[in-house]
């Protein structure tokens, strides 16, 4: 039997080595939105969170960046402003070397106008090195950058690499992002490392819409060996003469901005949108993440580099518990044959430990699948956090059934360089006890178990059916110039999650417990019947499988002292339960 002091030391050491955390942080009286994150590749294992803070009426908005360490603790935090720019709104960031590059929009041309911006920011201090604004056409239309990536591709065809950035977004004749606007267009902006523009293209539909709606938007850029794959949406009709619909954008250009092919399509009866893509180097295929309003769920479309849709890898999922939408597509950290989807659930209801009803909007979820077949390879896991989306606000995720076009990068996966393994990192939202909205940070290992509460549910896989539509693209004129953005240091509070139980299954199912916990030899489950289990270590490795109940034990005597997870399958749900081996 270990002494209490030694056991405490062991548990602290395990906690530091395992790395998973769940925290929230922010400032009093402020409401956070448009949150996205990216790793900082300076060997620190730190990450950057970008977003905007609002007052209680959402009448004022301020750009904010927080640098976090691998434990979720704030390293520095800044808000960003300029006396000559009434609005600076950040919508995406990307890290390159020791810098963070941000994009979004600024009001350079006066109130209610929008111009794209890119800011070069020191990752170590948060101070702005330089920034430019960019306008499309003369006189300029309102424009905003929704996604930024780094590229080392040849931008001008001289067979020499031109390191720089690619920004995708929208420009419009209206003061806000609105599908009823007479003119909406997508754009791609290519710059060099000094933020000088090299070319700009626009994307428009090549269909025969009725003119009721305009869904021509770009929200994502994914690099492949031969060009850039663009996601977003394009307006079209499944049948000629029927109402305008939002269709999935699947558009491909070369590194110089020239059109190569388009495989856009309509899936459902109203709104379809692609939100992210992943290029698989082994198969040389593109996996495109989509959301469909008809199914209230997400799906994936597989394409080759000629634009052909691969039926075996193209699918969508369904479930009676509606409204989970994908935002990000990344590699699995456990199996190279799989990919991981992360996103937000529109609304979930459950009870706390005292039986009080709880509502969570924009709850983070993850879903792992096999690339070749789409088959689910790990439980759909949703991390339950009390939150109500603040409104009214243009980029409120749930003003409509699902977000119109803006799907920020709210997750990434990363192998820490200190030997603590590879983890998934996510940012979401929590309504704290004083009612402000703060960022919620979650890091998990391969087990997907968070430090607070979650639920699991099975999803049904269905083959993709679609109607082709098309988009076109071409070069457009632009203007640009320098702007000044000033960093203002802030003091941010960091809090652990407020919830008091480690895991729950679907709200309708029974919560089980393990006993004794800690356990030395035999471990039991509070179930009258034997149920299947899989035992994991904190690195996500399956150690054994079997059956367990209140009379049928798991022999844990052969395992080293530490923290373990038991995955239980019961009543069509899955629960992940932690226990301590002493």
CSV table of N, CA and C in Angstrom, one decimal, residues 377-472:
chain,number,residue,atom,x,y,z
A,377,UNK,N,-15.2,4.7,-36.6
A,377,UNK,CA,-14.2,3.9,-36.0
A,377,UNK,C,-14.1,4.2,-34.5
A,378,UNK,N,-14.7,5.2,-34.0
A,378,UNK,CA,-14.7,5.5,-32.6
A,378,UNK,C,-16.0,6.2,-32.2
A,379,UNK,N,-16.4,6.2,-31.0
A,379,UNK,CA,-17.7,6.8,-30.7
A,379,UNK,C,-17.8,8.3,-31.0
A,380,UNK,N,-18.9,8.7,-31.6
A,380,UNK,CA,-19.2,10.2,-31.6
A,380,UNK,C,-19.3,10.7,-30.2
A,381,UNK,N,-18.4,11.6,-29.9
A,381,UNK,CA,-18.2,12.1,-28.5
A,381,UNK,C,-18.5,13.6,-28.5
A,382,UNK,N,-19.5,14.0,-27.7
A,382,UNK,CA,-19.8,15.4,-27.5
A,382,UNK,C,-19.5,15.8,-26.1
A,383,UNK,N,-18.8,16.9,-26.0
A,383,UNK,CA,-18.3,17.5,-24.7
A,383,UNK,C,-19.4,18.5,-24.2
A,384,UNK,N,-20.0,18.1,-23.1
A,384,UNK,CA,-21.2,18.9,-22.6
A,384,UNK,C,-20.8,20.1,-21.8
A,385,UNK,N,-21.1,21.3,-22.3
A,385,UNK,CA,-20.8,22.5,-21.6
A,385,UNK,C,-22.0,23.4,-21.6
A,386,UNK,N,-22.4,24.0,-20.5
A,386,UNK,CA,-23.5,24.9,-20.4
A,386,UNK,C,-23.2,26.2,-21.2
A,387,UNK,N,-24.1,26.4,-22.2
A,387,UNK,CA,-23.9,27.7,-23.0
A,387,UNK,C,-25.1,28.0,-23.8
A,388,UNK,N,-25.4,29.3,-23.9
A,388,UNK,CA,-26.5,29.8,-24.8
A,388,UNK,C,-25.8,30.8,-25.7
A,389,UNK,N,-26.0,30.5,-27.0
A,389,UNK,CA,-25.4,31.5,-28.0
A,389,UNK,C,-26.0,32.8,-27.9
A,390,UNK,N,-25.1,33.8,-27.9
A,390,UNK,CA,-25.6,35.2,-27.7
A,390,UNK,C,-26.1,35.7,-29.0
A,391,UNK,N,-27.2,36.5,-29.0
A,391,UNK,CA,-27.8,37.1,-30.2
A,391,UNK,C,-28.4,38.5,-29.8
A,392,UNK,N,-28.7,39.3,-30.8
A,392,UNK,CA,-28.4,39.1,-32.2
A,392,UNK,C,-27.0,39.4,-32.6
A,393,UNK,N,-26.5,38.7,-33.6
A,393,UNK,CA,-25.1,39.0,-34.1
A,393,UNK,C,-25.0,38.3,-35.4
A,394,UNK,N,-24.3,39.0,-36.4
A,394,UNK,CA,-24.3,38.5,-37.7
A,394,UNK,C,-23.7,37.1,-37.8
A,395,UNK,N,-22.6,36.8,-37.1
A,395,UNK,CA,-22.0,35.5,-37.2
A,395,UNK,C,-22.4,34.5,-36.1
A,396,UNK,N,-23.6,34.8,-35.5
A,396,UNK,CA,-24.2,33.8,-34.6
A,396,UNK,C,-24.4,32.5,-35.4
A,397,UNK,N,-23.9,31.4,-34.8
A,397,UNK,CA,-23.9,30.1,-35.5
A,397,UNK,C,-25.3,29.7,-35.8
A,398,UNK,N,-26.2,30.0,-34.9
A,398,UNK,CA,-27.6,29.3,-34.9
A,398,UNK,C,-28.7,30.3,-35.2
A,399,UNK,N,-28.4,31.5,-35.8
A,399,UNK,CA,-29.5,32.3,-36.3
A,399,UNK,C,-30.3,31.6,-37.3
A,400,UNK,N,-29.7,30.8,-38.1
A,400,UNK,CA,-30.4,29.9,-39.0
A,400,UNK,C,-30.2,28.5,-38.5
A,401,UNK,N,-30.7,27.5,-39.2
A,401,UNK,CA,-30.5,26.1,-38.8
A,401,UNK,C,-29.0,25.8,-38.5
A,402,UNK,N,-28.2,26.2,-39.4
A,402,UNK,CA,-26.7,26.0,-39.3
A,402,UNK,C,-26.0,27.2,-39.9
A,403,UNK,N,-24.7,27.3,-39.6
A,403,UNK,CA,-24.0,28.5,-40.0
A,403,UNK,C,-24.1,28.7,-41.6
A,404,UNK,N,-24.3,29.9,-42.0
A,404,UNK,CA,-24.4,30.2,-43.5
A,404,UNK,C,-23.1,29.8,-44.2
A,405,UNK,N,-22.0,30.4,-43.7
A,405,UNK,CA,-20.7,30.2,-44.5
A,405,UNK,C,-19.5,30.2,-43.6
A,406,UNK,N,-19.6,30.8,-42.4
A,406,UNK,CA,-18.4,30.9,-41.6
A,406,UNK,C,-18.2,29.7,-40.6
A,407,UNK,N,-17.2,28.9,-40.8
A,407,UNK,CA,-16.9,27.7,-40.0
A,407,UNK,C,-15.4,27.8,-39.6
A,408,UNK,N,-15.1,28.5,-38.5
A,408,UNK,CA,-13.7,28.7,-38.0
A,408,UNK,C,-13.0,27.4,-37.7
A,409,UNK,N,-11.7,27.4,-37.8
A,409,UNK,CA,-10.8,26.3,-37.4
A,409,UNK,C,-10.8,26.2,-35.9
A,410,UNK,N,-11.7,25.3,-35.3
A,410,UNK,CA,-11.8,25.2,-33.9
A,410,UNK,C,-11.1,24.1,-33.3
A,411,UNK,N,-10.3,23.3,-34.1
A,411,UNK,CA,-9.5,22.2,-33.6
A,411,UNK,C,-8.2,22.0,-34.4
A,412,UNK,N,-7.3,21.3,-33.7
A,412,UNK,CA,-6.1,20.8,-34.4
A,412,UNK,C,-5.6,19.6,-33.6
A,413,UNK,N,-4.7,18.9,-34.2
A,413,UNK,CA,-4.0,17.8,-33.5
A,413,UNK,C,-2.5,18.0,-33.6
A,414,UNK,N,-1.8,17.6,-32.5
A,414,UNK,CA,-0.4,18.0,-32.5
A,414,UNK,C,0.4,17.0,-31.6
A,415,UNK,N,1.6,16.6,-32.0
A,415,UNK,CA,2.5,15.8,-31.2
A,415,UNK,C,3.4,16.7,-30.4
A,416,UNK,N,3.2,16.7,-29.1
A,416,UNK,CA,4.1,17.5,-28.3
A,416,UNK,C,5.5,17.0,-28.4
A,417,UNK,N,6.5,17.9,-28.3
A,417,UNK,CA,7.9,17.6,-28.5
A,417,UNK,C,8.6,17.2,-27.2
A,418,UNK,N,7.8,17.1,-26.1
A,418,UNK,CA,8.4,16.8,-24.8
A,418,UNK,C,8.1,15.3,-24.4
A,419,UNK,N,7.6,14.5,-25.3
A,419,UNK,CA,7.4,13.1,-25.1
A,419,UNK,C,6.0,12.8,-24.4
A,420,UNK,N,5.1,13.8,-24.4
A,420,UNK,CA,3.8,13.5,-23.7
A,420,UNK,C,2.8,13.1,-24.7
A,421,UNK,N,3.2,12.9,-26.0
A,421,UNK,CA,2.2,12.3,-26.9
A,421,UNK,C,1.5,13.3,-27.8
A,422,UNK,N,0.6,12.7,-28.6
A,422,UNK,CA,-0.2,13.5,-29.6
A,422,UNK,C,-1.6,13.7,-29.0
A,423,UNK,N,-2.1,14.9,-29.1
A,423,UNK,CA,-3.4,15.3,-28.5
A,423,UNK,C,-4.3,16.0,-29.5
A,424,UNK,N,-5.6,16.0,-29.3
A,424,UNK,CA,-6.5,16.9,-30.0
A,424,UNK,C,-6.7,18.1,-29.1
A,425,UNK,N,-6.7,19.2,-29.7
A,425,UNK,CA,-7.0,20.5,-29.0
A,425,UNK,C,-8.2,21.2,-29.7
A,426,UNK,N,-9.1,21.6,-28.8
A,426,UNK,CA,-10.4,22.3,-29.3
A,426,UNK,C,-10.7,23.5,-28.6
A,427,UNK,N,-11.4,24.4,-29.2
A,427,UNK,CA,-11.9,25.6,-28.5
A,427,UNK,C,-13.4,25.7,-28.8
A,428,UNK,N,-14.1,26.0,-27.7
A,428,UNK,CA,-15.6,26.1,-27.8
A,428,UNK,C,-16.1,27.3,-26.9
A,429,UNK,N,-17.3,27.1,-26.4
A,429,UNK,CA,-17.9,28.3,-25.6
A,429,UNK,C,-18.5,27.8,-24.3
A,430,UNK,N,-18.4,28.6,-23.3
A,430,UNK,CA,-19.1,28.3,-22.1
A,430,UNK,C,-19.7,29.6,-21.6
A,431,UNK,N,-21.0,29.5,-21.1
A,431,UNK,CA,-21.6,30.6,-20.4
A,431,UNK,C,-21.3,30.4,-18.9
A,432,UNK,N,-20.4,31.3,-18.4
A,432,UNK,CA,-19.9,31.2,-17.0
A,432,UNK,C,-21.0,31.7,-16.1
A,433,UNK,N,-20.9,31.4,-14.8
A,433,UNK,CA,-21.9,31.7,-13.8
A,433,UNK,C,-22.4,33.2,-13.8
A,434,UNK,N,-21.6,34.1,-14.2
A,434,UNK,CA,-22.0,35.5,-14.2
A,434,UNK,C,-22.6,35.9,-15.6
A,435,UNK,N,-22.8,34.8,-16.5
A,435,UNK,CA,-23.5,34.9,-17.7
A,435,UNK,C,-22.7,35.4,-18.9
A,436,UNK,N,-21.4,35.8,-18.8
A,436,UNK,CA,-20.6,36.1,-19.9
A,436,UNK,C,-20.3,34.8,-20.7
A,437,UNK,N,-19.9,35.0,-22.0
A,437,UNK,CA,-19.5,33.9,-22.8
A,437,UNK,C,-18.0,33.9,-22.9
A,438,UNK,N,-17.3,32.8,-22.4
A,438,UNK,CA,-15.9,32.7,-22.4
A,438,UNK,C,-15.5,31.5,-23.3
A,439,UNK,N,-14.2,31.5,-23.8
A,439,UNK,CA,-13.7,30.3,-24.5
A,439,UNK,C,-13.6,29.1,-23.6
A,440,UNK,N,-13.9,28.0,-24.1
A,440,UNK,CA,-13.7,26.7,-23.4
A,440,UNK,C,-12.7,25.9,-24.2
A,441,UNK,N,-11.6,25.5,-23.5
A,441,UNK,CA,-10.5,24.8,-24.1
A,441,UNK,C,-10.5,23.4,-23.6
A,442,UNK,N,-10.4,22.5,-24.6
A,442,UNK,CA,-10.4,21.0,-24.3
A,442,UNK,C,-9.2,20.4,-25.0
A,443,UNK,N,-8.4,19.6,-24.3
A,443,UNK,CA,-7.4,18.8,-24.9
A,443,UNK,C,-7.6,17.3,-24.5
A,444,UNK,N,-7.6,16.4,-25.4
A,444,UNK,CA,-7.8,15.0,-25.1
A,444,UNK,C,-6.7,14.2,-25.8
A,445,UNK,N,-6.5,13.0,-25.2
A,445,UNK,CA,-5.6,12.0,-25.9
A,445,UNK,C,-6.5,11.1,-26.8
A,446,UNK,N,-5.9,10.0,-27.2
A,446,UNK,CA,-6.6,9.1,-28.1
A,446,UNK,C,-7.9,8.5,-27.6
A,447,UNK,N,-8.1,8.5,-26.3
A,447,UNK,CA,-9.3,7.9,-25.8
A,447,UNK,C,-10.5,8.9,-26.1
A,448,UNK,N,-10.2,10.1,-26.4
A,448,UNK,CA,-11.2,11.2,-26.6
A,448,UNK,C,-11.9,11.6,-25.3
A,449,UNK,N,-11.5,11.1,-24.2
A,449,UNK,CA,-12.2,11.4,-22.9
A,449,UNK,C,-11.7,12.8,-22.4
A,450,UNK,N,-12.7,13.6,-22.1
A,450,UNK,CA,-12.3,15.0,-21.5
A,450,UNK,C,-12.3,14.9,-20.0
A,451,UNK,N,-12.0,16.0,-19.4
A,451,UNK,CA,-11.9,16.1,-17.9
A,451,UNK,C,-13.2,16.3,-17.2
A,452,UNK,N,-14.2,16.6,-18.0
A,452,UNK,CA,-15.5,16.9,-17.4
A,452,UNK,C,-16.6,15.9,-18.0
A,453,UNK,N,-17.7,16.4,-18.5
A,453,UNK,CA,-18.7,15.5,-18.9
A,453,UNK,C,-18.9,15.4,-20.4
A,454,UNK,N,-19.3,14.2,-20.9
A,454,UNK,CA,-19.5,14.1,-22.3
A,454,UNK,C,-20.6,13.0,-22.6
A,455,UNK,N,-21.1,13.0,-23.8
A,455,UNK,CA,-22.0,11.9,-24.2
A,455,UNK,C,-21.5,11.3,-25.5
A,456,UNK,N,-22.0,10.0,-25.7
A,456,UNK,CA,-21.7,9.3,-27.0
A,456,UNK,C,-23.0,8.9,-27.6
A,457,UNK,N,-23.0,8.7,-28.9
A,457,UNK,CA,-24.2,8.2,-29.6
A,457,UNK,C,-23.7,7.6,-30.9
A,458,UNK,N,-24.4,6.6,-31.4
A,458,UNK,CA,-24.1,6.0,-32.7
A,458,UNK,C,-24.8,6.8,-33.8
A,459,UNK,N,-24.1,6.9,-35.0
A,459,UNK,CA,-24.7,7.6,-36.2
A,459,UNK,C,-24.8,6.6,-37.3
A,460,UNK,N,-25.8,6.8,-38.2
A,460,UNK,CA,-26.0,5.9,-39.3
A,460,UNK,C,-25.4,6.4,-40.6
A,461,UNK,N,-24.6,5.5,-41.2
A,461,UNK,CA,-23.9,5.9,-42.4
A,461,UNK,C,-24.8,5.7,-43.7
A,462,UNK,N,-24.7,6.7,-44.6
A,462,UNK,CA,-25.6,6.6,-45.8
A,462,UNK,C,-24.7,7.0,-47.0
A,463,UNK,N,-24.9,6.4,-48.2
A,463,UNK,CA,-24.2,6.7,-49.4
A,463,UNK,C,-24.6,8.1,-49.9
A,464,UNK,N,-23.7,8.8,-50.5
A,464,UNK,CA,-24.0,10.2,-51.0
A,464,UNK,C,-24.7,10.1,-52.3
A,465,UNK,N,-25.7,10.9,-52.5
A,465,UNK,CA,-26.4,11.2,-53.8
A,465,UNK,C,-26.4,12.7,-54.0
A,466,UNK,N,-26.2,13.1,-55.3
A,466,UNK,CA,-26.0,14.5,-55.5
A,466,UNK,C,-26.4,14.8,-57.0
A,467,UNK,N,-26.6,16.1,-57.2
A,467,UNK,CA,-26.9,16.7,-58.5
A,467,UNK,C,-25.8,17.7,-58.9
A,468,UNK,N,-25.0,17.5,-59.9
A,468,UNK,CA,-23.9,18.4,-60.2
A,468,UNK,C,-24.4,19.8,-60.6
A,469,UNK,N,-23.7,20.8,-60.1
A,469,UNK,CA,-23.8,22.2,-60.6
A,469,UNK,C,-22.4,22.7,-60.8
A,470,UNK,N,-22.2,24.0,-61.1
A,470,UNK,CA,-20.8,24.4,-61.4
A,470,UNK,C,-20.6,25.8,-61.0
A,471,UNK,N,-19.3,26.1,-60.8
A,471,UNK,CA,-18.8,27.5,-60.5
A,471,UNK,C,-17.7,27.8,-61.4
A,472,UNK,N,-17.5,29.1,-61.7
A,472,UNK,CA,-16.4,29.5,-62.5
A,472,UNK,C,-15.5,30.5,-61.7
